[in-house]
């Protein structure tokens, strides 16, 4: 059995004597009817808060947030270590303003540099620096040691969770299932 990951201090442990989402679902049923979807969405939103807090706590010693870490990893995975800002936004599924902000913070920290895009005179590339690669290596080791704050689950449960949320992402139009099957394993 894998060791249990302990929440870092300050990640919002409530230690309530009851499950507030279960209680809300029960009350919801009385007032509005079926509550399964409401309870599931509320649970997902709370899980997001918990995970983001725990991941950001793990990354804080590296002066990173999870969003900045994801951008650095994406650059690390690219063939040249550089990508257009528009491609970063597309791959991370975030608004262009968020990419600009994230890259700006990473640049001020010396983890990336901006370069003109040689293929597009108006475009900008973000390129990971050697220091950025080292920070990714160290931060990834910490996240891996903590199982990305998911050690309460086994491999099979994690796979099931991925598939459940993949269905939601496909339904939302994040990507085409047909196109995805032929591209699995390709690099950024």
Coordinates of C-alpha atoms in Angstrom, one line a residue:
X1 CA 0.0 0.0 0.0
X2 CA 1.2 3.5 -0.9
X3 CA 2.0 5.9 2.0
X4 CA -0.7 8.3 2.7
X5 CA -0.1 11.9 1.7
X6 CA -0.7 14.3 4.5
X7 CA -2.1 17.7 3.7
X8 CA 0.3 20.5 4.2
X9 CA -0.7 22.9 7.0
X10 CA -3.0 25.7 6.0
X11 CA -4.8 23.9 3.1
X12 CA -8.3 24.4 4.6
X13 CA -8.9 21.3 6.6
X14 CA -12.4 21.7 8.1
X15 CA -12.7 18.6 10.3
X16 CA -16.5 19.0 10.4
X17 CA -18.5 16.3 12.2
X18 CA -20.7 15.7 9.1
X19 CA -20.4 15.9 5.3
X20 CA -21.8 19.3 4.3
X21 CA -22.3 18.3 0.7
X22 CA -24.2 15.2 1.7
X23 CA -26.4 17.3 4.0
X24 CA -26.9 19.9 1.2
X25 CA -27.9 17.1 -1.2
X26 CA -30.5 15.8 1.3
X27 CA -31.9 19.3 1.8
X28 CA -31.9 19.8 -2.0
X29 CA -34.0 16.7 -2.5
X30 CA -36.6 18.0 -0.2
X31 CA -36.8 21.4 -1.8
X32 CA -36.0 20.8 -5.5
X33 CA -35.9 17.1 -6.3
X34 CA -33.1 14.9 -7.4
X35 CA -29.7 16.0 -6.1
X36 CA -27.1 13.7 -7.7
X37 CA -25.9 16.2 -10.2
X38 CA -25.8 19.0 -7.6
X39 CA -23.9 16.9 -5.1
X40 CA -21.4 15.7 -7.8
X41 CA -20.7 19.2 -9.1
X42 CA -20.3 20.5 -5.5
X43 CA -17.9 17.7 -4.7
X44 CA -15.9 18.3 -7.8
X45 CA -15.6 22.0 -7.0
X46 CA -14.5 21.3 -3.4
X47 CA -12.0 18.7 -4.6
X48 CA -10.6 21.4 -7.0
X49 CA -10.2 23.8 -4.1
X50 CA -8.5 21.1 -2.0
X51 CA -6.1 19.9 -4.7
X52 CA -5.2 23.4 -5.9
X53 CA -4.4 24.4 -2.4
X54 CA -2.3 21.3 -1.7
X55 CA -0.5 21.5 -5.0
X56 CA 0.3 25.2 -4.6
X57 CA 1.6 24.5 -1.1
X58 CA 3.9 21.8 -2.5
X59 CA 5.1 24.2 -5.2
X60 CA 5.5 27.3 -3.0
X61 CA 9.1 26.4 -2.0
X62 CA 9.9 26.6 -5.7
X63 CA 8.1 30.0 -6.0
X64 CA 5.6 28.4 -8.3
X65 CA 1.8 28.0 -8.5
X66 CA 0.3 25.0 -10.2
X67 CA -0.6 27.1 -13.2
X68 CA 3.1 28.3 -13.6
X69 CA 4.3 24.8 -13.1
X70 CA 2.0 23.5 -15.9
X71 CA 3.4 26.1 -18.3
X72 CA 7.0 25.2 -17.5
X73 CA 6.3 21.5 -17.9
X74 CA 4.6 22.2 -21.3
X75 CA 7.8 24.0 -22.4
X76 CA 9.9 21.2 -21.1
X77 CA 7.9 18.7 -23.2
X78 CA 8.2 20.7 -26.4
X79 CA 10.8 19.7 -28.9
X80 CA 12.7 23.0 -28.8
X81 CA 11.8 24.2 -25.2
X82 CA 9.9 27.0 -26.8
X83 CA 6.3 27.5 -27.9
X84 CA 4.1 30.4 -29.1
X85 CA 2.0 32.0 -26.3
X86 CA -1.1 31.1 -28.3
X87 CA -0.1 27.4 -28.3
X88 CA 0.5 27.5 -24.6
X89 CA -2.9 28.9 -24.0
X90 CA -4.5 26.2 -26.3
X91 CA -2.7 23.3 -24.6
X92 CA -3.3 24.6 -21.1
X93 CA -6.9 25.5 -22.0
X94 CA -6.6 29.0 -20.6
X95 CA -7.4 32.5 -21.8
X96 CA -4.7 34.4 -23.6
X97 CA -4.6 37.0 -20.8
X98 CA -3.8 34.2 -18.3
X99 CA -0.9 33.0 -20.5
X100 CA 0.5 36.5 -20.8
X101 CA 0.3 36.9 -17.0
X102 CA 1.8 33.4 -16.3
X103 CA 4.7 33.9 -18.8
X104 CA 5.4 37.3 -17.4
X105 CA 5.7 36.0 -13.9
X106 CA 7.9 33.1 -15.1
X107 CA 10.1 35.6 -17.1
X108 CA 10.5 37.9 -14.0
X109 CA 11.6 34.8 -12.1
X110 CA 14.2 33.9 -14.7
X111 CA 12.5 30.7 -15.6
X112 CA 11.5 31.6 -19.2
X113 CA 12.4 34.2 -21.7
X114 CA 10.3 35.8 -24.5
X115 CA 11.6 35.7 -28.0
X116 CA 10.1 36.9 -31.3
X117 CA 8.5 34.1 -33.2
X118 CA 10.6 33.6 -36.4
X119 CA 7.6 32.1 -38.2
X120 CA 5.3 35.0 -37.3
X121 CA 6.7 38.5 -37.0
X122 CA 3.9 39.6 -34.6
X123 CA 4.0 36.4 -32.4
X124 CA 6.0 35.8 -29.3
X125 CA 7.6 32.5 -28.1
X126 CA 8.2 31.6 -24.5
X127 CA 11.4 29.6 -24.1
X128 CA 12.3 27.7 -20.9
X129 CA 15.7 28.6 -19.4
X130 CA 18.2 26.3 -17.8
X131 CA 17.1 27.6 -14.4
X132 CA 13.5 26.8 -15.4
X133 CA 14.4 23.3 -16.3
X134 CA 16.1 22.8 -12.9
X135 CA 13.0 24.2 -11.1
X136 CA 10.8 21.8 -13.1
X137 CA 13.0 18.9 -12.1
X138 CA 12.9 19.8 -8.4
X139 CA 9.2 20.7 -8.3
X140 CA 8.3 17.5 -10.2
X141 CA 10.2 15.4 -7.7
X142 CA 8.2 17.0 -4.8
X143 CA 4.9 16.5 -6.6
X144 CA 5.7 12.9 -7.5
X145 CA 6.7 12.1 -3.9
X146 CA 3.3 13.4 -2.8
X147 CA 1.5 11.6 -5.7
X148 CA 0.2 15.0 -6.8
X149 CA -1.9 15.0 -3.6
X150 CA -3.8 12.0 -4.8
X151 CA -2.4 9.2 -2.7
X152 CA -5.7 8.4 -1.1
X153 CA -6.5 6.6 -4.5
X154 CA -5.1 3.6 -6.1
X155 CA -4.0 3.3 -9.7
X156 CA -7.3 1.7 -10.8
X157 CA -9.3 4.5 -9.1
X158 CA -7.2 7.2 -10.7
X159 CA -7.7 5.6 -14.1
X160 CA -11.5 5.5 -13.5
X161 CA -11.5 9.1 -12.4
X162 CA -9.6 10.1 -15.5
X163 CA -12.1 8.4 -17.8
X164 CA -15.1 9.8 -16.0
X165 CA -13.8 13.4 -16.3
X166 CA -12.6 12.7 -19.9
X167 CA -16.2 12.1 -20.8
X168 CA -17.1 15.5 -19.5
X169 CA -14.2 17.1 -21.3
X170 CA -15.2 15.5 -24.6
X171 CA -18.8 16.6 -24.1
X172 CA -17.6 20.1 -23.5
X173 CA -15.7 20.1 -26.8
X174 CA -12.2 20.2 -25.4
X175 CA -11.1 17.7 -28.1
X176 CA -12.3 15.2 -30.6
X177 CA -12.1 11.6 -29.5
X178 CA -11.5 10.5 -33.2
X179 CA -8.5 12.9 -33.5
X180 CA -7.2 12.1 -30.1
X181 CA -6.8 8.3 -30.7
X182 CA -4.3 8.9 -33.6
X183 CA -2.3 11.5 -31.7
X184 CA -1.8 9.7 -28.4
X185 CA 1.9 9.7 -27.5
X186 CA 2.8 12.7 -29.7
X187 CA 4.8 15.5 -28.1
X188 CA 3.7 19.1 -27.4

